[in-house]
Tab-separated table of C-alpha atoms in Angstrom:
chain	number	residue	atom	x	y	z
R	15	MET	CA	-25.301	-33.915	-17.229
R	16	ARG	CA	-24.827	-31.174	-14.643
R	17	GLU	CA	-21.263	-30.693	-13.349
R	18	PRO	CA	-20.560	-31.311	-9.632
R	19	ILE	CA	-20.705	-28.247	-7.425
R	20	THR	CA	-17.069	-28.688	-6.360
R	21	THR	CA	-15.929	-28.466	-9.963
R	22	LEU	CA	-17.804	-25.208	-10.430
R	23	LEU	CA	-16.272	-23.772	-7.258
R	24	LEU	CA	-12.755	-24.588	-8.415
R	25	LEU	CA	-13.481	-23.117	-11.816
R	26	GLY	CA	-14.666	-19.932	-10.115
R	27	MET	CA	-11.499	-19.590	-8.071
R	28	PHE	CA	-9.220	-19.834	-11.095
R	29	LEU	CA	-11.383	-18.087	-13.666
R	30	PRO	CA	-12.963	-15.097	-11.893
R	31	PHE	CA	-13.976	-13.348	-15.073
R	32	ALA	CA	-15.899	-16.456	-16.095
R	33	ILE	CA	-17.941	-16.024	-12.922
R	34	PHE	CA	-18.514	-12.347	-13.598
R	35	GLY	CA	-19.502	-13.134	-17.158
R	36	GLN	CA	-22.172	-15.635	-16.088
R	37	ILE	CA	-24.125	-12.863	-14.358
R	38	ALA	CA	-25.427	-10.195	-16.672
R	39	PRO	CA	-24.801	-6.685	-15.302
R	40	PRO	CA	-27.741	-4.288	-15.131
R	41	ASN	CA	-28.549	-2.223	-18.178
R	42	THR	CA	-26.383	0.885	-18.355
R	43	PRO	CA	-28.372	3.959	-19.421
R	44	ALA	CA	-26.611	7.085	-20.601
R	45	ASP	CA	-26.787	8.805	-17.199
R	46	ALA	CA	-25.283	5.732	-15.483
R	47	SER	CA	-22.400	5.740	-17.953
R	48	SER	CA	-21.751	9.401	-17.213
R	49	VAL	CA	-21.725	8.728	-13.448
R	50	GLN	CA	-19.284	5.840	-13.930
R	51	MET	CA	-16.842	7.779	-16.069
R	52	LYS	CA	-16.825	10.769	-13.729
R	53	PHE	CA	-16.383	8.599	-10.633
R	54	LEU	CA	-13.566	6.534	-12.148
R	55	GLY	CA	-11.877	9.720	-13.328
R	56	ARG	CA	-11.976	11.177	-9.826
R	57	LEU	CA	-10.535	8.026	-8.281
R	58	ARG	CA	-7.783	7.891	-10.901
R	59	ASP	CA	-6.884	11.535	-10.268
R	60	VAL	CA	-6.741	10.983	-6.490
R	61	ALA	CA	-4.520	7.915	-6.916
R	62	LEU	CA	-2.162	9.608	-9.368
R	63	ALA	CA	-1.919	12.777	-7.250
R	64	GLY	CA	-0.833	10.862	-4.141
R	65	GLN	CA	-2.061	13.589	-1.790
R	66	LEU	CA	-4.252	11.687	0.683
R	67	PHE	CA	-2.221	13.123	3.558
R	68	ASP	CA	-3.444	16.559	2.382
R	69	THR	CA	-7.203	16.601	2.979
R	70	LYS	CA	-7.732	19.980	1.282
R	71	ALA	CA	-6.061	18.797	-1.919
R	72	THR	CA	-8.055	15.560	-1.851
R	73	ALA	CA	-11.314	17.441	-1.290
R	74	ALA	CA	-10.610	19.608	-4.334
R	75	THR	CA	-9.845	16.571	-6.509
R	76	LEU	CA	-13.002	14.759	-5.388
R	77	GLY	CA	-15.237	17.805	-5.658
R	78	LEU	CA	-16.430	17.344	-2.076
R	79	GLU	CA	-16.574	19.619	0.942
R	80	LEU	CA	-14.746	17.807	3.737
R	81	GLU	CA	-14.199	18.373	7.443
R	82	GLN	CA	-11.846	16.559	9.803
R	83	SER	CA	-11.186	15.783	13.448
R	84	THR	CA	-8.082	14.232	15.042
R	85	GLN	CA	-7.875	12.169	18.209
R	86	GLU	CA	-5.141	10.350	20.067
R	87	VAL	CA	-5.324	6.566	19.887
R	88	GLN	CA	-4.413	4.300	22.785
R	89	LEU	CA	-1.748	1.849	21.618
R	90	PRO	CA	-0.382	-1.303	23.298
R	91	LEU	CA	3.145	-1.311	24.743
R	92	LEU	CA	3.098	2.459	25.179
R	93	ASN	CA	6.269	2.582	27.296
R	94	CYS	CA	9.548	2.428	25.369
R	95	ARG	CA	12.943	1.374	26.742
R	96	ASP	CA	14.228	4.944	26.536
R	97	GLY	CA	11.332	6.267	28.624
R	98	THR	CA	9.419	7.767	25.700
R	99	LYS	CA	5.970	6.583	24.619
R	100	ILE	CA	4.459	5.309	21.416
R	101	THR	CA	1.903	7.853	20.237
R	102	GLY	CA	-0.807	7.425	17.659
R	103	HIS	CA	-3.299	9.828	16.116
R	104	THR	CA	-6.203	9.139	13.792
R	105	THR	CA	-7.665	11.889	11.619
R	106	THR	CA	-11.228	11.122	10.556
R	107	VAL	CA	-12.450	12.994	7.488
R	108	SER	CA	-16.160	13.269	6.679
R	109	VAL	CA	-18.326	14.935	4.056
R	110	ARG	CA	-19.938	18.234	5.010
R	111	GLY	CA	-23.290	18.958	3.403
R	112	ASP	CA	-24.699	17.195	0.344
R	113	SER	CA	-22.567	14.669	-1.535
R	114	TRP	CA	-22.665	13.274	-5.066
R	115	PHE	CA	-21.816	9.886	-3.502
R	116	ARG	CA	-25.336	8.734	-2.623
R	117	PRO	CA	-27.905	6.185	-3.851
R	118	LEU	CA	-28.856	6.949	-7.464
R	119	PRO	CA	-31.739	5.638	-9.609
R	120	SER	CA	-29.192	4.601	-12.246
R	121	GLY	CA	-27.349	2.411	-9.729
R	122	ALA	CA	-28.015	-1.282	-9.104
R	123	GLY	CA	-29.467	-0.787	-5.615
R	124	HIS	CA	-28.769	-3.326	-2.881
R	125	ILE	CA	-27.473	-6.398	-4.702
R	126	ALA	CA	-27.323	-9.970	-3.398
R	127	VAL	CA	-23.844	-11.393	-2.814
R	128	PRO	CA	-23.907	-15.235	-2.804
R	129	ALA	CA	-22.080	-17.308	-0.204
R	130	PHE	CA	-18.688	-18.622	-1.280
R	131	THR	CA	-16.632	-21.007	0.895
R	132	ILE	CA	-16.158	-19.222	4.262
R	133	ASN	CA	-17.832	-15.974	3.119
R	134	ARG	CA	-21.521	-15.885	3.967
R	135	ALA	CA	-24.236	-14.604	1.687
R	136	THR	CA	-24.934	-10.923	2.174
R	137	VAL	CA	-26.532	-7.883	0.564
R	138	SER	CA	-24.656	-4.703	-0.323
R	139	GLY	CA	-25.689	-1.575	1.566
R	140	ASP	CA	-25.992	2.145	0.990
R	141	PRO	CA	-23.017	4.193	-0.243
R	142	LYS	CA	-20.596	4.845	2.611
R	143	PHE	CA	-17.697	7.325	2.536
R	144	ASP	CA	-14.775	6.590	4.850
R	145	TYR	CA	-11.500	8.547	4.940
R	146	LYS	CA	-8.894	8.213	7.676
R	147	ILE	CA	-5.258	9.216	8.151
R	148	PHE	CA	-3.161	7.296	10.694
R	149	HIS	CA	0.019	8.779	12.159
R	150	THR	CA	2.205	6.818	14.581
R	151	LEU	CA	5.447	7.703	16.351
R	152	GLN	CA	7.167	4.502	17.480
R	153	CYS	CA	9.916	3.958	20.052
R	154	ALA	CA	13.407	5.182	19.210
R	155	GLU	CA	14.585	1.566	18.806
R	156	SER	CA	11.831	0.782	16.290
R	157	ARG	CA	13.006	-1.458	13.457
R	158	ARG	CA	10.526	-0.013	10.953
R	159	ILE	CA	9.726	3.626	10.177
R	160	ARG	CA	9.579	5.399	13.501
R	161	ASP	CA	7.538	8.363	12.232
R	162	TYR	CA	4.936	6.601	10.085
R	163	THR	CA	1.831	7.789	8.188
R	164	GLU	CA	-0.741	6.017	6.045
R	165	ALA	CA	-4.158	7.046	4.726
R	166	GLN	CA	-7.198	5.140	3.479
R	167	LEU	CA	-10.068	6.548	1.443
R	168	SER	CA	-12.899	4.127	0.725
R	169	PHE	CA	-16.245	4.183	-1.055
R	170	GLY	CA	-18.389	1.318	0.246
R	171	GLY	CA	-21.831	0.210	-0.893
R	172	LEU	CA	-20.859	1.015	-4.484
R	173	PRO	CA	-23.691	-0.826	-6.301
R	174	ALA	CA	-26.326	1.564	-4.925
R	175	PHE	CA	-24.325	4.439	-6.414
R	176	THR	CA	-23.305	2.776	-9.677
R	177	CYS	CA	-22.566	-0.716	-10.985
R	178	LEU	CA	-18.915	-1.013	-11.980
R	179	THR	CA	-18.022	-4.260	-13.733
R	180	PRO	CA	-14.427	-5.366	-14.386
R	181	SER	CA	-14.801	-4.558	-18.090
R	182	ILE	CA	-16.054	-1.022	-17.381
R	183	ILE	CA	-13.178	-0.354	-14.962
R	184	GLN	CA	-10.485	-1.743	-17.261
R	185	ALA	CA	-11.863	0.140	-20.253
R	186	GLU	CA	-11.494	3.431	-18.361
R	187	LEU	CA	-8.411	2.553	-16.283
R	188	SER	CA	-6.217	0.661	-18.716
R	189	GLY	CA	-3.503	-0.089	-16.146
R	190	ALA	CA	-5.838	-1.894	-13.733
R	191	ARG	CA	-4.768	-5.502	-13.169
R	192	LEU	CA	-6.639	-8.472	-11.769
R	193	VAL	CA	-5.517	-9.861	-8.398
R	194	ARG	CA	-7.146	-13.046	-7.119
R	195	ALA	CA	-7.400	-13.066	-3.346
R	196	THR	CA	-9.065	-15.943	-1.454
R	197	ASP	CA	-12.527	-17.405	-0.917
R	198	GLY	CA	-14.090	-15.846	-3.982
R	199	VAL	CA	-12.741	-12.337	-3.424
R	200	PHE	CA	-11.209	-10.656	-6.484
R	201	LEU	CA	-9.499	-7.307	-6.791
R	202	LEU	CA	-8.704	-4.911	-9.584
R	203	GLU	CA	-5.683	-2.773	-8.685
R	204	LEU	CA	-4.242	0.331	-10.267
R	205	GLN	CA	-0.820	1.653	-9.263
R	206	GLY	CA	-1.140	5.322	-8.482
R	207	GLN	CA	1.559	7.821	-7.576
R	208	LEU	CA	4.822	6.107	-6.614
R	209	GLY	CA	7.463	8.423	-5.201
R	210	ASP	CA	10.260	8.507	-2.665
R	211	GLU	CA	8.021	9.389	0.276
R	212	SER	CA	4.998	7.130	-0.316
R	213	GLY	CA	3.096	4.918	-2.733
R	214	THR	CA	-0.584	5.083	-3.640
R	215	THR	CA	-2.836	2.263	-4.868
R	216	LEU	CA	-6.441	2.203	-6.110
R	217	THR	CA	-8.312	-1.072	-5.472
R	218	PHE	CA	-11.791	-2.320	-6.428
R	219	GLN	CA	-13.191	-5.308	-4.536
R	220	PHE	CA	-15.439	-7.970	-6.078
R	221	ARG	CA	-17.093	-11.105	-4.747
R	222	ALA	CA	-17.782	-14.204	-6.842
R	223	GLY	CA	-21.378	-14.241	-8.058
R	224	ALA	CA	-21.863	-10.449	-7.825
R	225	SER	CA	-21.412	-8.520	-11.061
R	226	CYS	CA	-20.730	-5.083	-9.511
R	227	ALA	CA	-17.721	-3.906	-7.527
R	228	LEU	CA	-18.713	-3.753	-3.862
R	229	SER	CA	-16.192	-1.098	-2.849
R	230	ALA	CA	-13.310	1.064	-4.047
R	231	GLU	CA	-10.346	2.128	-1.925
R	232	VAL	CA	-7.403	4.468	-2.429
R	233	LYS	CA	-4.528	3.833	-0.015
R	234	GLN	CA	-1.394	5.890	0.465
R	235	ASP	CA	1.371	4.356	2.579
R	236	GLN	CA	4.799	5.637	3.572
R	237	GLN	CA	6.092	2.050	3.588
R	238	ASP	CA	5.146	1.738	-0.091
R	239	GLY	CA	7.445	4.661	-0.941
R	240	LEU	CA	10.754	4.182	-2.737
R	241	ARG	CA	12.905	5.506	0.124
R	242	TYR	CA	11.517	2.847	2.435
R	243	ARG	CA	11.810	0.127	-0.202
R	244	ARG	CA	15.446	1.005	-0.840
R	245	ALA	CA	16.177	1.019	2.916
R	246	LEU	CA	14.474	-2.353	3.348
R	247	TYR	CA	16.448	-3.775	0.411
R	248	ARG	CA	19.771	-2.550	1.863
R	249	TYR	CA	18.869	-3.958	5.280
R	250	SER	CA	17.809	-7.334	3.855
R	251	LYS	CA	20.973	-7.719	1.762
R	252	CYS	CA	23.175	-6.786	4.713
R	253	ARG	CA	21.324	-9.228	6.957
R	254	GLU	CA	21.376	-12.263	4.627
R	255	PRO	CA	24.934	-13.500	5.464
R	256	LEU	CA	24.436	-12.761	9.163
R	257	ASP	CA	21.261	-14.839	9.283
R	258	LYS	CA	22.902	-17.655	7.346
R	259	ASP	CA	25.749	-17.772	9.858
R	260	PHE	CA	23.338	-17.610	12.819
R	261	CYS	CA	21.182	-20.385	11.366
R	262	SER	CA	24.162	-22.708	10.971
R	263	THR	CA	23.940	-23.272	14.747
R	264	HIS	CA	20.178	-22.715	15.220
R	265	ARG	CA	18.608	-24.937	12.563
R	266	ASN	CA	15.394	-25.888	14.329
R	267	ILE	CA	14.175	-22.587	15.771
R	268	THR	CA	10.589	-21.534	15.048
R	269	TRP	CA	8.879	-18.164	15.149
R	270	ALA	CA	7.576	-19.165	18.592
R	271	ASP	CA	11.154	-19.101	19.928
R	272	THR	CA	10.835	-15.385	20.608
R	273	GLU	CA	14.006	-14.973	22.664
R	274	THR	CA	16.190	-16.624	20.013
R	275	VAL	CA	14.513	-14.723	17.189
R	276	GLU	CA	15.068	-11.491	19.146
R	277	ARG	CA	18.795	-12.279	19.482
R	278	MET	CA	18.881	-12.820	15.731
R	279	ASP	CA	17.207	-9.438	15.148
R	280	VAL	CA	19.453	-7.578	17.580
R	281	GLN	CA	22.572	-9.026	15.960
R	282	ALA	CA	21.381	-7.845	12.543
R	283	ASP	CA	20.440	-4.382	13.822
R	284	GLN	CA	23.827	-3.916	15.484
R	285	ARG	CA	25.698	-4.814	12.301
R	286	CYS	CA	23.382	-3.284	9.676
R	287	GLY	CA	21.445	-0.586	11.488
R	288	THR	CA	17.650	-0.674	11.766
R	289	VAL	CA	15.451	-0.145	8.733
R	290	ASP	CA	14.421	3.194	10.253
R	291	PHE	CA	18.091	4.246	10.549
R	292	LEU	CA	18.734	3.321	6.898
R	293	TYR	CA	15.496	5.017	5.851
R	294	ARG	CA	16.595	8.314	7.385
R	295	GLN	CA	19.901	8.007	5.498
R	296	GLU	CA	18.157	7.554	2.150
R	297	THR	CA	18.133	10.571	-0.151
R	298	ARG	CA	15.414	11.305	-2.684
R	299	THR	CA	16.832	9.595	-5.761
R	300	GLY	CA	13.608	8.192	-7.202
R	301	LEU	CA	15.354	4.867	-7.865
R	302	VAL	CA	13.320	1.641	-7.716
R	303	PRO	CA	15.149	-1.137	-5.809
R	304	PRO	CA	15.228	-4.756	-7.031
R	305	PRO	CA	12.402	-6.941	-5.683
R	306	LEU	CA	13.022	-8.908	-2.503
R	307	GLU	CA	12.422	-12.639	-2.384
R	308	ARG	CA	9.461	-13.575	-0.207
R	309	ARG	CA	10.264	-16.482	2.064
R	310	VAL	CA	7.607	-18.379	3.984
R	311	GLY	CA	8.426	-21.033	6.557
R	312	LYS	CA	7.910	-22.283	10.084
R	313	GLY	CA	10.979	-20.435	11.314
R	314	PRO	CA	13.485	-17.726	10.341
R	315	CYS	CA	16.066	-20.327	9.328
R	316	ASP	CA	13.886	-22.260	6.862
R	317	GLY	CA	15.613	-22.350	3.489
R	318	ARG	CA	18.861	-20.831	4.762
């Protein structure tokens, strides 16, 4: 007797590799295997180098000729209290000339991606290279990093270039771990370079019912760096008793109570300093801070 569709959907959400295993990947000829190993090696090297902010270094690692252009980005709330302005710049990096990242006969072509819960059925496209660096200078009173940079390098339309299954990726990148997202989306993540100034992560995206990775992305983020993590940990530990005291007389506030939440933030900043202030105090020790507890609730006082 055939199982109900709902049972199969639940099984797919909790056993992603079972879904991948039900769909046989395309045959992998010798030239396809060579393409896969070289591509995965390049991505691993980029992630471990942690040099996405340096386009010349990244171009050399990828074996691509790249060119870039930078433009100012219009941001909301441009006027700060001190009279300065929030500024943002986006550097767009593109391939110049011929690229090895293109449709190949040994790839899987445009593969069908079945619908799953809220995600509609679709078909993967041609290989698409996308590389951007975002730099923002926030207001002086910013609670996060005032001078902030992140970069994203992505390879979309992967199946037309080569079919990477979870087993192929994990065989070549032994540290890659499975992360189940939502609605039939699954990720394989590899921790790249992790230093004081930034952290780098390599991620492959899968959809339930499709045997090949649909995209690969390398992201480098200043807020993933150890200096920022240590500053955030110090700020959070300093703020804990202050919030507990504040919440003793504000039990029922929600996140929608913006004025009250702002008073709570200002009190913490005055006593502890902003995260940006603590970040600029942090020296390059290379120390990994303890993990912070993630709290989810309807208001800032839930669970306090």
